[in-house]
CSV table of C-alpha atoms in Angstrom, one decimal:
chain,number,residue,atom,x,y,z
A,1,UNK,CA,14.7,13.9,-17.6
A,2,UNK,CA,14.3,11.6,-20.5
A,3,UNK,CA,14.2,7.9,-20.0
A,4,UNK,CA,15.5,5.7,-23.0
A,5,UNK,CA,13.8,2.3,-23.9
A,6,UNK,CA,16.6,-0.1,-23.2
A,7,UNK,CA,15.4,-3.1,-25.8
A,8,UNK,CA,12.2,-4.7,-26.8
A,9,UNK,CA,11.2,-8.0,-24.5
A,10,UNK,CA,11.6,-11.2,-26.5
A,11,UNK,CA,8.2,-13.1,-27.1
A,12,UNK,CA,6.8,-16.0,-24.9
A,13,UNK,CA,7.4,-13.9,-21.3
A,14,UNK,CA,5.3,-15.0,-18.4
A,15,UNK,CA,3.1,-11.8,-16.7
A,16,UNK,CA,2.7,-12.9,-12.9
A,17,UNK,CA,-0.1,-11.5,-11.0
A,18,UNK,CA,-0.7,-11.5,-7.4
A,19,UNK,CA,-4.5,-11.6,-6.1
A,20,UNK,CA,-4.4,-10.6,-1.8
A,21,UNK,CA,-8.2,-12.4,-1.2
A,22,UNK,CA,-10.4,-11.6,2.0
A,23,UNK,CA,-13.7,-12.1,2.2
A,24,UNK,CA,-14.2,-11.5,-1.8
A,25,UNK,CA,-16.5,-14.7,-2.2
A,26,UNK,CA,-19.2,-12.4,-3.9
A,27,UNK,CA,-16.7,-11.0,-6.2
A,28,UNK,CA,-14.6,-13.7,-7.2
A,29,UNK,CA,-17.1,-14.9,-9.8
A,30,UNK,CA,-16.4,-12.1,-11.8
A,31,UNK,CA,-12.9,-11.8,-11.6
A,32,UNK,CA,-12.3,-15.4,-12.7
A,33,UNK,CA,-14.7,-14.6,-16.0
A,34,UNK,CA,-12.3,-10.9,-15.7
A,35,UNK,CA,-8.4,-13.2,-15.5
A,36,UNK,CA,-9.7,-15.7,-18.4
A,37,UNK,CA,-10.7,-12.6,-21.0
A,38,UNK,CA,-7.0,-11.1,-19.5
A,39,UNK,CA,-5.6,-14.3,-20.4
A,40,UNK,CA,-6.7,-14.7,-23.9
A,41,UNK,CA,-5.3,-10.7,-24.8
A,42,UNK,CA,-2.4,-11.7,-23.0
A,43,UNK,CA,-2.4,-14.7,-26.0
A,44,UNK,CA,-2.4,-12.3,-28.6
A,45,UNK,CA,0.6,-10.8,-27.3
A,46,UNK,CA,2.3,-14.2,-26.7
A,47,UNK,CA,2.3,-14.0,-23.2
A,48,UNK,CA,1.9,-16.7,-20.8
A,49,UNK,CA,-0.1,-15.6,-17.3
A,50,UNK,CA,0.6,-17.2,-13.9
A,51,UNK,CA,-1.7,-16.3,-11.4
A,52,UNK,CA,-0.8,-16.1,-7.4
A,53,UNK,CA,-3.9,-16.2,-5.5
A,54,UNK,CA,-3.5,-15.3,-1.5
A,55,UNK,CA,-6.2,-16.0,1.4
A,56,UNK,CA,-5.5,-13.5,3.8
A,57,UNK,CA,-8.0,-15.6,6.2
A,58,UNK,CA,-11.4,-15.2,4.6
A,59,UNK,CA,-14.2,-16.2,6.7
A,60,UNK,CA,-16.2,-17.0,3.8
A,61,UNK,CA,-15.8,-19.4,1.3
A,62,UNK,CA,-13.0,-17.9,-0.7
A,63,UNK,CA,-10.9,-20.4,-0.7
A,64,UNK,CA,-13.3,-22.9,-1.5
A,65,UNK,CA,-13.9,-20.8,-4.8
A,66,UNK,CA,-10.5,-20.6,-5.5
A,67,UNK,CA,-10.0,-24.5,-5.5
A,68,UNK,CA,-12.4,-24.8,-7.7
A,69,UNK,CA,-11.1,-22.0,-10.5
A,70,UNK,CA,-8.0,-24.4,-9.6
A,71,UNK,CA,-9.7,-27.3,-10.3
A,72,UNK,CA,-10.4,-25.3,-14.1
A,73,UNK,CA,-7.4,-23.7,-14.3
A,74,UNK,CA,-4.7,-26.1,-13.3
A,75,UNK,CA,-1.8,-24.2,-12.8
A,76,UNK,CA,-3.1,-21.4,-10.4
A,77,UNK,CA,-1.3,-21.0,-7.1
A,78,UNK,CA,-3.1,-20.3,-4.4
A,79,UNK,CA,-1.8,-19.6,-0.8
A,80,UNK,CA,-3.7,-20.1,2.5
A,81,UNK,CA,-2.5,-18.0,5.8
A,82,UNK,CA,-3.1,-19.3,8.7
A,83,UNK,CA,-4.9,-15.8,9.9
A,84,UNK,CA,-5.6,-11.8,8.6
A,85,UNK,CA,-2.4,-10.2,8.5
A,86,UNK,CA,-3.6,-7.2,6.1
A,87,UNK,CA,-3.0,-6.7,2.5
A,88,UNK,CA,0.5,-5.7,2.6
A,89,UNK,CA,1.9,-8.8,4.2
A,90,UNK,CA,-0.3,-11.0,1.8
A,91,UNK,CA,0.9,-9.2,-1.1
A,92,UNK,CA,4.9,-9.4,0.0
A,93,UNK,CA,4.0,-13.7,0.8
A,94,UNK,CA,2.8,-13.7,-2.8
A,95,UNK,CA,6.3,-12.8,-3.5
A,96,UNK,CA,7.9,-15.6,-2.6
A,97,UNK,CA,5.9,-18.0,-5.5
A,98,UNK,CA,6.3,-15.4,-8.2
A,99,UNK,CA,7.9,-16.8,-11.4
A,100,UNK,CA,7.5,-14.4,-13.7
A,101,UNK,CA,9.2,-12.3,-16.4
A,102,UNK,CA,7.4,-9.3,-14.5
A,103,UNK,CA,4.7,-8.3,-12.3
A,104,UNK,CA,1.6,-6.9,-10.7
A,105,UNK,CA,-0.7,-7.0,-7.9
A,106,UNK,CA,-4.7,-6.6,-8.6
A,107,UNK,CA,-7.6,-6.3,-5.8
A,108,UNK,CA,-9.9,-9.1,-6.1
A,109,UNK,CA,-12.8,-6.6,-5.8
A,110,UNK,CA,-12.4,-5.3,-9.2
A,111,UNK,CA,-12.1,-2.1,-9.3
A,112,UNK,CA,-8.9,-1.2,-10.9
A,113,UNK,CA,-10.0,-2.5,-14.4
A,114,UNK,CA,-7.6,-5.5,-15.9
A,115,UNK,CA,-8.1,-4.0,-20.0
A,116,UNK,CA,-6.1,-1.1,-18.7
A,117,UNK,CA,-3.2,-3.9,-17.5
A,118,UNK,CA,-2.7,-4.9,-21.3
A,119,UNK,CA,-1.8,-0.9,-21.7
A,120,UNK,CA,0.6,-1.4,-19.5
A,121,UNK,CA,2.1,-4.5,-20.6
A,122,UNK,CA,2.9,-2.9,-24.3
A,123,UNK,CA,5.3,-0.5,-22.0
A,124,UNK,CA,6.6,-3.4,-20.6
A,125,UNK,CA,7.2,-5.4,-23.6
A,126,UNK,CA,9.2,-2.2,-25.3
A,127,UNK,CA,11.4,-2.0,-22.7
A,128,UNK,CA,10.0,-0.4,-19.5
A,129,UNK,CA,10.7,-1.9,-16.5
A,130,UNK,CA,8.6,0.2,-13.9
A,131,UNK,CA,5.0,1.2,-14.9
A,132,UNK,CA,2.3,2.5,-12.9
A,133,UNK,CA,-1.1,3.9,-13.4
A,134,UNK,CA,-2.4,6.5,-11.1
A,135,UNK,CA,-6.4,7.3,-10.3
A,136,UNK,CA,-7.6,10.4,-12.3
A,137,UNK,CA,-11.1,9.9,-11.1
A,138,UNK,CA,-12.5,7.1,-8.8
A,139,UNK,CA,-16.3,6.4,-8.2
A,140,UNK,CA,-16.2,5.8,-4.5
A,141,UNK,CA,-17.9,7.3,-1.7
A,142,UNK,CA,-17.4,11.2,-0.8
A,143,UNK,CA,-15.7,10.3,2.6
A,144,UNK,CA,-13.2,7.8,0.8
A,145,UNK,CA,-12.6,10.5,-1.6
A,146,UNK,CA,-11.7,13.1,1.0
A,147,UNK,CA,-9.8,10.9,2.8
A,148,UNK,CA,-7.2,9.6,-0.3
A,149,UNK,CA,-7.3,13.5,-1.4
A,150,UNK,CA,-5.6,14.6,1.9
A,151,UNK,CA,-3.5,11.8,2.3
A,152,UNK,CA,-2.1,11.9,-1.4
A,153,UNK,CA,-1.6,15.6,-0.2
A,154,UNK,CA,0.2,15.1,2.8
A,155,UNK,CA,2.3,12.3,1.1
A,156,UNK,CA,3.4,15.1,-1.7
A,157,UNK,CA,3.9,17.2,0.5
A,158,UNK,CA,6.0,15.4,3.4
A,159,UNK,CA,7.4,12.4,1.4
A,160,UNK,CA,7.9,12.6,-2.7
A,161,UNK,CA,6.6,15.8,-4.6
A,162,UNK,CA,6.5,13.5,-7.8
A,163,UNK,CA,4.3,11.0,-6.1
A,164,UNK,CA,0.8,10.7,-8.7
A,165,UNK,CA,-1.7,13.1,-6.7
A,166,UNK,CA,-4.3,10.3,-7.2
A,167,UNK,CA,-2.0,7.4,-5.8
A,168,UNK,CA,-1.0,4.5,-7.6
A,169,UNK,CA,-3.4,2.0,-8.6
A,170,UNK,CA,-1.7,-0.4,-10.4
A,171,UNK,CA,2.0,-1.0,-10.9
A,172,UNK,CA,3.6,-3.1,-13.6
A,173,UNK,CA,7.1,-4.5,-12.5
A,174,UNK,CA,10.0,-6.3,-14.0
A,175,UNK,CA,11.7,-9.5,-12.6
A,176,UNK,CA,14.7,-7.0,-11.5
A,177,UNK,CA,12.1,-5.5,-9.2
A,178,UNK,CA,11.1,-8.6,-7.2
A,179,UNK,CA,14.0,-9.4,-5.0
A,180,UNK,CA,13.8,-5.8,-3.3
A,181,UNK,CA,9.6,-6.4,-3.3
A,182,UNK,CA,9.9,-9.5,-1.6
A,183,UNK,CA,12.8,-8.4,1.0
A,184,UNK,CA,11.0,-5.1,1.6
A,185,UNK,CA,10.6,-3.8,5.5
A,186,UNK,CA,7.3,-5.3,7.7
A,187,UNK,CA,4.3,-2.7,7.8
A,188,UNK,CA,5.1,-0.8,4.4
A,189,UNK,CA,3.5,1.0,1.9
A,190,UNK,CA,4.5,-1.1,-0.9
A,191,UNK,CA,3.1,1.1,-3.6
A,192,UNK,CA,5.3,4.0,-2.4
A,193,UNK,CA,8.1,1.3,-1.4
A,194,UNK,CA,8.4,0.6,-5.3
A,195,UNK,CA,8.3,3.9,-6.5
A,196,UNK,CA,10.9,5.0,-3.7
A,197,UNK,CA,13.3,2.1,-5.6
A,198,UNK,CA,14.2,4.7,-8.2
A,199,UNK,CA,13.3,2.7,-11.1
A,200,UNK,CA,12.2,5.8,-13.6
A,201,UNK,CA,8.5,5.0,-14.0
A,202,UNK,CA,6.5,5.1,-16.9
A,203,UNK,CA,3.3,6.8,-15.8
A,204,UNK,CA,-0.5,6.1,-17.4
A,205,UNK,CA,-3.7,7.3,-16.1
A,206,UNK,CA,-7.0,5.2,-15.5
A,207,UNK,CA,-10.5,5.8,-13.8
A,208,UNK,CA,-11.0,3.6,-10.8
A,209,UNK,CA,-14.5,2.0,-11.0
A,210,UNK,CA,-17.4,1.5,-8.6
A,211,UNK,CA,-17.3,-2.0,-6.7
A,212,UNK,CA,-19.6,-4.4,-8.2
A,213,UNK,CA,-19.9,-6.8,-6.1
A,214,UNK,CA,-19.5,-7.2,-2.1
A,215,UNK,CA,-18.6,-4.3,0.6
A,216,UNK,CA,-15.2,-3.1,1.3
A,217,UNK,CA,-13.2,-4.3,4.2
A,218,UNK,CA,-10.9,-1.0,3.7
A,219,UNK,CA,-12.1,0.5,7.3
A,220,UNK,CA,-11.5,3.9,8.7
A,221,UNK,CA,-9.0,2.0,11.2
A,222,UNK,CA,-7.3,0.4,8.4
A,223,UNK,CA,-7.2,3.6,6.3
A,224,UNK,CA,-5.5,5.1,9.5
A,225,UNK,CA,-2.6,2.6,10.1
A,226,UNK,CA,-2.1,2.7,6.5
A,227,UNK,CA,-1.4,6.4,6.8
A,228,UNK,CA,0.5,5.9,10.0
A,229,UNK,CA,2.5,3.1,8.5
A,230,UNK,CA,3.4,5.4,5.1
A,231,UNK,CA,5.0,8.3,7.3
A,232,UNK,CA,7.1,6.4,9.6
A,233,UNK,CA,8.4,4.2,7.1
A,234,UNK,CA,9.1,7.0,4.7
A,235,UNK,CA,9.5,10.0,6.5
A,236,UNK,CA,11.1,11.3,9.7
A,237,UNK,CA,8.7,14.4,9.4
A,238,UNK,CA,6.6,13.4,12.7
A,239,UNK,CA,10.1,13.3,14.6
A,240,UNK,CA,10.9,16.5,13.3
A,241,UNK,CA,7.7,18.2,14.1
A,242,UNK,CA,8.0,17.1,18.0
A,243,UNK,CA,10.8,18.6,17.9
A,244,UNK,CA,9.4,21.7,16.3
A,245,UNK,CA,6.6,21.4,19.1
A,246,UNK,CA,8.7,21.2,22.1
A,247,UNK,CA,11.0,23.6,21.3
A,248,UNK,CA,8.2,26.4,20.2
A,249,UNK,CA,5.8,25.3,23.7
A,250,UNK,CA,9.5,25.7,25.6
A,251,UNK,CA,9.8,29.3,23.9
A,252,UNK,CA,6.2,29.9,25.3
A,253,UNK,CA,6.7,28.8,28.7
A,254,UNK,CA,10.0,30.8,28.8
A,255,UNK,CA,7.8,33.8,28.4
A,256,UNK,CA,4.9,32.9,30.4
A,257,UNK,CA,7.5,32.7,33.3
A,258,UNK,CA,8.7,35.8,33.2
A,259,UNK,CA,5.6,37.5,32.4
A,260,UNK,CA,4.6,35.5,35.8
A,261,UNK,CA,7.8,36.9,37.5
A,262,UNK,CA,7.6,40.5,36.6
A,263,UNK,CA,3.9,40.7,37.5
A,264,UNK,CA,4.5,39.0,40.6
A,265,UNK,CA,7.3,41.8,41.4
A,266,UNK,CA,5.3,44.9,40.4
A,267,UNK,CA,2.2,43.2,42.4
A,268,UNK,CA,-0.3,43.6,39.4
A,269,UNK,CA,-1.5,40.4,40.1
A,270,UNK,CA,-1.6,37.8,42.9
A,271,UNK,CA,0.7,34.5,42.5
A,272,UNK,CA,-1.9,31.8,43.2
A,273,UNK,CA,-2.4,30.5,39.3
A,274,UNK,CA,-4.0,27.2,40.3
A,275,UNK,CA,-5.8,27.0,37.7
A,276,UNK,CA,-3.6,28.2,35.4
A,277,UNK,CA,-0.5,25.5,36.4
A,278,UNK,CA,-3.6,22.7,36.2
A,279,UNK,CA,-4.4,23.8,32.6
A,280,UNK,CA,-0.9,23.6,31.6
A,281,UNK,CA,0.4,20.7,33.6
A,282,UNK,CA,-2.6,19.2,31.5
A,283,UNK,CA,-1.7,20.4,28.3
A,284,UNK,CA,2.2,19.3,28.5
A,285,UNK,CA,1.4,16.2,30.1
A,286,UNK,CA,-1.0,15.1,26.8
A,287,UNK,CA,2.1,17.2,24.6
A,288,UNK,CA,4.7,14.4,25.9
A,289,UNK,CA,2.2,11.8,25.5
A,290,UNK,CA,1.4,12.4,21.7
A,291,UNK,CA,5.3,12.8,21.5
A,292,UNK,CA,6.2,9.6,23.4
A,293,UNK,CA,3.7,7.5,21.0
A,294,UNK,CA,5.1,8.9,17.9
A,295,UNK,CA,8.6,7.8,19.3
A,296,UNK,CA,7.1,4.5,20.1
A,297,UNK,CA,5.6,3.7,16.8
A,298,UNK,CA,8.9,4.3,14.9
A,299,UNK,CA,10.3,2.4,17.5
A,300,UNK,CA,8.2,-0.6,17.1
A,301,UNK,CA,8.5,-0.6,13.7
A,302,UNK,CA,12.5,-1.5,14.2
A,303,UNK,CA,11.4,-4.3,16.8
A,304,UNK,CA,9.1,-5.9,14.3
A,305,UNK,CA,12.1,-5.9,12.0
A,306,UNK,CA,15.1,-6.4,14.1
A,307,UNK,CA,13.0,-9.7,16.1
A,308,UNK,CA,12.8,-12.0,12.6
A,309,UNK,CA,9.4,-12.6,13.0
A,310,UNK,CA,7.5,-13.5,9.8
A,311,UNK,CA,5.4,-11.0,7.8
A,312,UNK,CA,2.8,-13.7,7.0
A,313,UNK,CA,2.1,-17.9,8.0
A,314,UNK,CA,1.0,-19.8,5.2
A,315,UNK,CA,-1.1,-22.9,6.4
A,316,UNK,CA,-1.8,-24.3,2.8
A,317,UNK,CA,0.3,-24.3,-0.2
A,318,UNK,CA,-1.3,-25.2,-3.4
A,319,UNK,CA,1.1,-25.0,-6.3
């Protein structure tokens, strides 16, 4: 489908960007030298930049750096949680203190390069309101790489078939965008949350770059509930399979009956089976298990939501 440009964005817009920080005291350096060279193109263009800085509970003396680009830069918000609550829910506080014309969200480590974000903003500015960037090649470790390949698989194939194959990177959104951003759901996926909006993206492609500075707090665990979190809040395809599982080990045990029965009939073998009804006492006992902690994490999710507590607690406000 064809998507028309609606109109061409008047001049002097504010571009809002929102910086999640944790434990990035070696890289902020650079990405204060990165925002000021983003802010002078952003000049040229007649753009105004207001930057949303969020410490998700560094243990190093992040915050202290970003008082002091602050102290330079008077204007620059920055927001202190009182703990870690993850990426997500500093990125959705950021929300909240978003002014902006429209909007992105950039990793403080630097490696989703901000040049390509002035790319982006030309969409923007003719009309766009929706425009994201996927991966076509990233320098990170093999592991990381096999890990986003599968995942971006399974996503395509269990969530969205049009999802990028190389995930979203960076995502470019209009003001019309932020009230459904900041009221989205506790533990999402907000890159897929926004392209699940149905705003008709406008799609770019950029080469994620090698961390310069720092090591990645993106653990395996973290990598996991980030997978868990994307399928049940997207997709009721772990339900389904359960289902699919129960029914097809219920076929099974249908027959293993009354192969039991008929041989126990014709005497070909000797009903004892201890073994046997340990081995598969064992198996459907872990089968109801697996199935009763899917069931639990979809149900959690709707207790997190339906109890009103908050996604994030900000302990200093600096504005």
């Amino acid at each position: 489908m064809n998507h028309t440009v609606s109109r061409v964005r008047p001049e002097g817009a504010t571009l809002s960007v929102i910086v999640p920080v944790y434990f990035n005291a070696d890289s902020l350096p650079l990405l204060f030298d990165e925002l000021r060279k983003f802010e002078s193109s952003l000049d040229e263009l007649k753009m105004k930049l207001e930057i949303v800085f969020v410490d998700d509970g560094s243990g190093d003396s992040s915050f202290d750096l970003l008082m002091e680009f602050r102290r330079h830069r008077p204007g620059t918000k920055v927001v202190r949680l009182s703990r870690n609550f993850g990426a997500s829910a500093a990125t959705r506080a950021g929300h909240t203190f978003v002014t902006g014309d429209c909007f992105f969200y950039l990793s403080a480590d630097l490696q989703d390069p901000l040049d390509h974000v002035i790319e982006m903003v030309h969409y923007w500015l003719q009309g766009e309101k929706f425009v994201i960037s996927a991966r076509a090649t990233r320098d990170d470790p093999a592991p990381t790489k096999f890990y986003a390949a599968l995942f971006y698989r399974l996503v395509r194939l269990g969530i969205t078939s049009d999802y990028p194959s190389g995930g979203i990177g960076l995502m470019l959104m209009d003001k019309v965008m932020l009230p459904f951003m900041t009221n989205s759901p506790h533990k999402i996926n907000l890159n897929m949350y926004a392209h699940w909006l149905g705003f008709h993206p406008k799609q770019l492609t950029y080469d994620r770059i090698k961390r310069a500075k720092g090591r990645s707090r993106w653990t395996f665990g973290r990598k996991v509930q980030y997978f868990i979190d994307t399928f049940t809040g997207f997709s009721p395809i772990p339900l389904r399979a359960m289902s699919a599982l129960g029914l097809f080990i219920a076929f099974l045990s249908v027959i293993y009956a009354a192969t039991v029965f008929v041989a126990a009939l014709s005497g070909s073998i000797a009903v004892t089976g201890f073994a046997a009804l340990a081995v598969l006492t064992s198996f459907l006992g872990g089968c109801i298990l697996f199935m009763l902690g899917v069931i639990g994490e979809y149900l959690w999710r709707i207790f997190v939501q339906v109890s009103g507590r908050p996604d994030a607690i900000v302990d200093e406000l600096h504005i």
